[in-house]
GROMACS .gro file of C-alpha atoms in nm:
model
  213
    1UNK     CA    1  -0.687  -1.942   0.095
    2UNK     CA    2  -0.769  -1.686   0.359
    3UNK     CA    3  -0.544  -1.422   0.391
    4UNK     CA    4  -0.536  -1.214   0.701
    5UNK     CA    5  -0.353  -0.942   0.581
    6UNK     CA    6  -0.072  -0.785   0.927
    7UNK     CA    7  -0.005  -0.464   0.893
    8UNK     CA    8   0.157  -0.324   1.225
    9UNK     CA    9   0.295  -0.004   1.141
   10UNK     CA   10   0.133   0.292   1.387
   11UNK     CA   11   0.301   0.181   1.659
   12UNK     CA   12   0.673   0.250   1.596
   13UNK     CA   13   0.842   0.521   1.338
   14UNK     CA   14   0.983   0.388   1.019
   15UNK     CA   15   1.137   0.705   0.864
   16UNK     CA   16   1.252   1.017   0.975
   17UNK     CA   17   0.961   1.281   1.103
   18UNK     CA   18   0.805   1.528   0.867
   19UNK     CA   19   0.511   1.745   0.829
   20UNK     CA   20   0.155   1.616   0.862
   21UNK     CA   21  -0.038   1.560   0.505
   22UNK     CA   22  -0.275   1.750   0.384
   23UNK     CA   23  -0.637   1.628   0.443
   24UNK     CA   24  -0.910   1.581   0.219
   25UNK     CA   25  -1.295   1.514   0.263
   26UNK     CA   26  -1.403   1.115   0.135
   27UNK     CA   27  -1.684   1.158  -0.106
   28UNK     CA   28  -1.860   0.864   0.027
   29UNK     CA   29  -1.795   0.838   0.410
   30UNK     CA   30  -1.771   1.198   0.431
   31UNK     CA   31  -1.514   1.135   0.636
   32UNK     CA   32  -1.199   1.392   0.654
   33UNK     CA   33  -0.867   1.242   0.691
   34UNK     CA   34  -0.473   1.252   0.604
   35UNK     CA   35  -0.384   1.221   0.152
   36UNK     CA   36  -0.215   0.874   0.279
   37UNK     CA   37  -0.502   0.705   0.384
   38UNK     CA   38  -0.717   0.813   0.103
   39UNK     CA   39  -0.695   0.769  -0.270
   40UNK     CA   40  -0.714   1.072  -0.537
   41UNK     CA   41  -0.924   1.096  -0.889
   42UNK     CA   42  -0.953   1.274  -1.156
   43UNK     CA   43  -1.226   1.326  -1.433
   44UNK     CA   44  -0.992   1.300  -1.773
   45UNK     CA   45  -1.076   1.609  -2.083
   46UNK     CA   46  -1.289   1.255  -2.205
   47UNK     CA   47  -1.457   1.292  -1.872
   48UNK     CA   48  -1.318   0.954  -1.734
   49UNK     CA   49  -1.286   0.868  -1.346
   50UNK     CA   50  -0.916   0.801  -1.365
   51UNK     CA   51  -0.727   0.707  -1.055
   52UNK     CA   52  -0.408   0.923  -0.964
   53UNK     CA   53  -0.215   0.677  -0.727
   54UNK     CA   54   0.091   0.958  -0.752
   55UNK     CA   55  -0.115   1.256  -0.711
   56UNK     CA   56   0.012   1.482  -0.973
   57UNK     CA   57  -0.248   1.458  -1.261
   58UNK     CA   58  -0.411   1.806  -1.330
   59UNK     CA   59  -0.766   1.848  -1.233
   60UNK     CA   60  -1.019   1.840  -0.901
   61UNK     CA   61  -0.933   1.556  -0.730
   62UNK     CA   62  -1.171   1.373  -0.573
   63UNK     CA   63  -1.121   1.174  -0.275
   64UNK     CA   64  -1.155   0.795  -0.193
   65UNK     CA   65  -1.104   0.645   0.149
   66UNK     CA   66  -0.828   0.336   0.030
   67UNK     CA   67  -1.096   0.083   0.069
   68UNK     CA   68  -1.255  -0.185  -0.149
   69UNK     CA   69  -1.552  -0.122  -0.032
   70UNK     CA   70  -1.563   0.276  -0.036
   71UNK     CA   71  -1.434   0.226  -0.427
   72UNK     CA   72  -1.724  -0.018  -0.495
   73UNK     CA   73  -1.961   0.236  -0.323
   74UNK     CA   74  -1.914   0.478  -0.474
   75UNK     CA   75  -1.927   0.362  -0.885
   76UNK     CA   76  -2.270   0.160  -0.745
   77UNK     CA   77  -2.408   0.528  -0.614
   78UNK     CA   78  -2.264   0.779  -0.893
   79UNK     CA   79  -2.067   1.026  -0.608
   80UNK     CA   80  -1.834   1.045  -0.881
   81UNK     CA   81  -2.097   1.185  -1.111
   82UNK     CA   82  -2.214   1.409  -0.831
   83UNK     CA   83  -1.904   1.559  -0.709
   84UNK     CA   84  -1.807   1.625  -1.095
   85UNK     CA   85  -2.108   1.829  -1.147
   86UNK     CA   86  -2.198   1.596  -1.473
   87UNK     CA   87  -2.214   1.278  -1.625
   88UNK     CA   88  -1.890   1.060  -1.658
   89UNK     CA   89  -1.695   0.711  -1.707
   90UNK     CA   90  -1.687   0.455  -1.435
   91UNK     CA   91  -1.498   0.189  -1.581
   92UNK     CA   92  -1.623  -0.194  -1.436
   93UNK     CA   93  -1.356  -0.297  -1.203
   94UNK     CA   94  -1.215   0.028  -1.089
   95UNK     CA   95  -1.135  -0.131  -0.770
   96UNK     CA   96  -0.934  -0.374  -0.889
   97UNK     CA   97  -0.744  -0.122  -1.131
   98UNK     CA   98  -0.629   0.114  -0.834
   99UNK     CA   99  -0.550  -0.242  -0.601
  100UNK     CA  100  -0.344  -0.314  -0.901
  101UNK     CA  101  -0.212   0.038  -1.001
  102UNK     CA  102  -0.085   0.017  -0.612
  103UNK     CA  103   0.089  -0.338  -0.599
  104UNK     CA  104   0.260  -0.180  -0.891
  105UNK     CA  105   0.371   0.131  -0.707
  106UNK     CA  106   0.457  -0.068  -0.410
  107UNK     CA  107   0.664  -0.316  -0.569
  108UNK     CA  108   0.837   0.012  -0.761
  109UNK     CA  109   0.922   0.146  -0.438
  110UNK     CA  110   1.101  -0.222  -0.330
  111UNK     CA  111   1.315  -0.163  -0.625
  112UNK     CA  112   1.399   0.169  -0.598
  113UNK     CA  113   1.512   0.078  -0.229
  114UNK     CA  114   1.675  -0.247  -0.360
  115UNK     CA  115   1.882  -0.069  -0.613
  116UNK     CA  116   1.953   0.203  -0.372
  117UNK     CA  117   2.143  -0.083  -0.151
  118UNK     CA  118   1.833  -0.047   0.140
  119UNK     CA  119   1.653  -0.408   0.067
  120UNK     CA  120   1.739  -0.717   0.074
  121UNK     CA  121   1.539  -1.048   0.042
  122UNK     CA  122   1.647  -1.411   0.223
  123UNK     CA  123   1.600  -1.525   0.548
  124UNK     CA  124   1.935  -1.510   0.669
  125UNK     CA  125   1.964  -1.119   0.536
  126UNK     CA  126   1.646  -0.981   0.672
  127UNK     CA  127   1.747  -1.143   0.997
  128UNK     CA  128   2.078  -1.034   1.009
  129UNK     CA  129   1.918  -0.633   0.917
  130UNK     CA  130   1.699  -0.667   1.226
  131UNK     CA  131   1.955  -0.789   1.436
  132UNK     CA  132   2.189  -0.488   1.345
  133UNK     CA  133   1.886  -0.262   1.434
  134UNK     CA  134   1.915  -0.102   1.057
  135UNK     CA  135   1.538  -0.228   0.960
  136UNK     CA  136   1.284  -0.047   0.917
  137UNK     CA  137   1.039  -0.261   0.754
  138UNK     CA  138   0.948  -0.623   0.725
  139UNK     CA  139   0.749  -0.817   0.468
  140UNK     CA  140   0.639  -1.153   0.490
  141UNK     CA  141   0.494  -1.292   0.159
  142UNK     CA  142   0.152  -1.481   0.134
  143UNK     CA  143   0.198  -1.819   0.249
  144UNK     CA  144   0.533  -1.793   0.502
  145UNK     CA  145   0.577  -2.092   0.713
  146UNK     CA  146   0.451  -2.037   1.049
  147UNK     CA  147   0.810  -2.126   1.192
  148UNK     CA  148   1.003  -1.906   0.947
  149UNK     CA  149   0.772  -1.602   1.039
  150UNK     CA  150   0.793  -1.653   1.379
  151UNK     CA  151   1.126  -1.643   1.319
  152UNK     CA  152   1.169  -1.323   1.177
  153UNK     CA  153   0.885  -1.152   1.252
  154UNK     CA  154   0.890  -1.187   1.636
  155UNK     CA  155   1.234  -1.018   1.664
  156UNK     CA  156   1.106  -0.749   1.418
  157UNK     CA  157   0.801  -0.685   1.636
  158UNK     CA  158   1.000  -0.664   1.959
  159UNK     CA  159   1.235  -0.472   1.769
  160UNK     CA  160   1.216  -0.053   1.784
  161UNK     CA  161   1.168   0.129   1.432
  162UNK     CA  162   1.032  -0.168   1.241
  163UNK     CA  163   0.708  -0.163   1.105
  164UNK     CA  164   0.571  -0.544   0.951
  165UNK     CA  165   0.376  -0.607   0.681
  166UNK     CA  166   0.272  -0.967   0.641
  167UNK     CA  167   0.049  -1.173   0.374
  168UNK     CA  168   0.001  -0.882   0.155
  169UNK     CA  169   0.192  -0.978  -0.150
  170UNK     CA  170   0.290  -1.340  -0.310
  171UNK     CA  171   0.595  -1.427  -0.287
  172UNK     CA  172   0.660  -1.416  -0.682
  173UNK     CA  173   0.599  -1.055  -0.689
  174UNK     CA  174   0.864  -0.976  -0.409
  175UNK     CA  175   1.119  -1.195  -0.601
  176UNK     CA  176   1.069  -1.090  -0.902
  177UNK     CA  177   1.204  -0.742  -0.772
  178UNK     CA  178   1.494  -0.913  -0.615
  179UNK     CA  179   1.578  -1.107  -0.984
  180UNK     CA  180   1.457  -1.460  -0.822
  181UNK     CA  181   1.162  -1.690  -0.839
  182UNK     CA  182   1.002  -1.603  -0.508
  183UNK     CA  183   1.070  -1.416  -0.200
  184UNK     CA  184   0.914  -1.476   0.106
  185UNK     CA  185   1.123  -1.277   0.341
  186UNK     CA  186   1.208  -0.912   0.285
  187UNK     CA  187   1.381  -0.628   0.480
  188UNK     CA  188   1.409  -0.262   0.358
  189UNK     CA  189   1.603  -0.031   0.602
  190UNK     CA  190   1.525   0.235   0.823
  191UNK     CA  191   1.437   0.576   0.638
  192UNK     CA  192   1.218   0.791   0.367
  193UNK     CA  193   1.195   0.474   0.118
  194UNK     CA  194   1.091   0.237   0.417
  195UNK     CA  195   0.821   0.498   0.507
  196UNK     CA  196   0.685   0.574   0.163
  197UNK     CA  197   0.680   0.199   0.123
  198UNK     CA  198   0.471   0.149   0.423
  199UNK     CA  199   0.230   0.447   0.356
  200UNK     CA  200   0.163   0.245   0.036
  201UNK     CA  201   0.105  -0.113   0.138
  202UNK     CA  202  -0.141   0.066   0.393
  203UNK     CA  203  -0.332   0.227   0.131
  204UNK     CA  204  -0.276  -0.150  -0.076
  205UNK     CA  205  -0.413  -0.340   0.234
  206UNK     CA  206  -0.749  -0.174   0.202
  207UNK     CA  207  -0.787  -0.234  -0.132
  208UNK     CA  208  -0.699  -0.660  -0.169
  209UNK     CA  209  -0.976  -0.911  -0.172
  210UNK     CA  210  -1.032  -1.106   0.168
  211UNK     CA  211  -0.934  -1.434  -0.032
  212UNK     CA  212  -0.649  -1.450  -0.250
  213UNK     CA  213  -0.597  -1.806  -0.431
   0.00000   0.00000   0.00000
């Protein structure tokens, strides 16, 4: 099944303001841009390309647009191998370990914010969150019925603060954060969580498969 993954999310503010991020040079486009848009690695004592979703392993880092693509690029052309100055590891599949490692970190987040009493998951509750003007993001699972996303996610588009993020995850994976079979609807509130959470699924976006099953 095609999945068009909807992430609209420059357009309004989901969290309060704060400084601009650090930028970093992409060793394969070359291209300079903000830490949240790229993806950071280090090269382990073992000399291993290891990905550092949070950032805080010791080491160079070296910089990775958050694409598929970009990833792919650059184990087929060794700029890992260049930039390190020496041979190292490229483990097969690296892309789909860092798309993974960032579900992970984005689901993580959805719990954190659930736990902290900012998420909820239902129809009825992430409608009644937009409608009190506390949301600050909404996420539609993979699959959502057209009428039950039109439902929710044309108020949340119309609505100010509320960034939405639709098709990116299945809806087993959002439940299972919530303690339920599935989840197709899901609301997080205005704030720091909501904007770390949306800074991820951004970076996650660029990194999921065109065709999910």
């Amino acid at each position: 099944m095609a999945v068009q993954h909807d992430i609209e999310s420059h357009r309004k503010p989901v969290g309060a303001a704060s400084e601009a991020p650090p930028m970093r040079t992409c060793l394969v486009s070359r291209e300079t841009q903000p830490t949240e848009r790229l993806i950071r690695f280090v090269v382990s004592p073992q000399r291993a390309v290891v990905p550092d979703i949070d950032e805080c392993l010791p080491g160079r880092g070296l910089w990775l647009t958050a694409a598929r693509d970009i990833v792919e690029t650059a184990c087929r052309k060794r700029a890992f191998a260049r930039s390190a100055r020496g041979p190292v590891t490229v483990d097969d599949g690296l892309a789909d370990r860092v798309e993974q490692l960032l579900e992970q970190r984005c689901l993580n987040l959805l719990g954190i914010a659930r736990r902290a009493g900012q998420a909820v998951a239902g129809f009825e509750k992430v409608r009644e969150m937009i409608k009190g003007a506390r949301a600050g993001l909404v996420l539609t699972a993979i699959g959502a019925g057209d009428d039950g996303r039109r439902k929710i996610e044309g108020p949340a588009r119309g609505a100010d603060h509320v960034a939405v993020v639709s098709g990116l995850f299945a809806s087993d994976a959002l439940g299972g954060v919530f303690g339920r079979d599935a989840a197709v609807h899901v609301a997080v509130e205005r704030g720091a969580l909501a904007a770390r959470l949306l800074r991820e699924c951004n970076r996650l976006a660029g990194l999921r498969p065109a065709e999910v099953e």
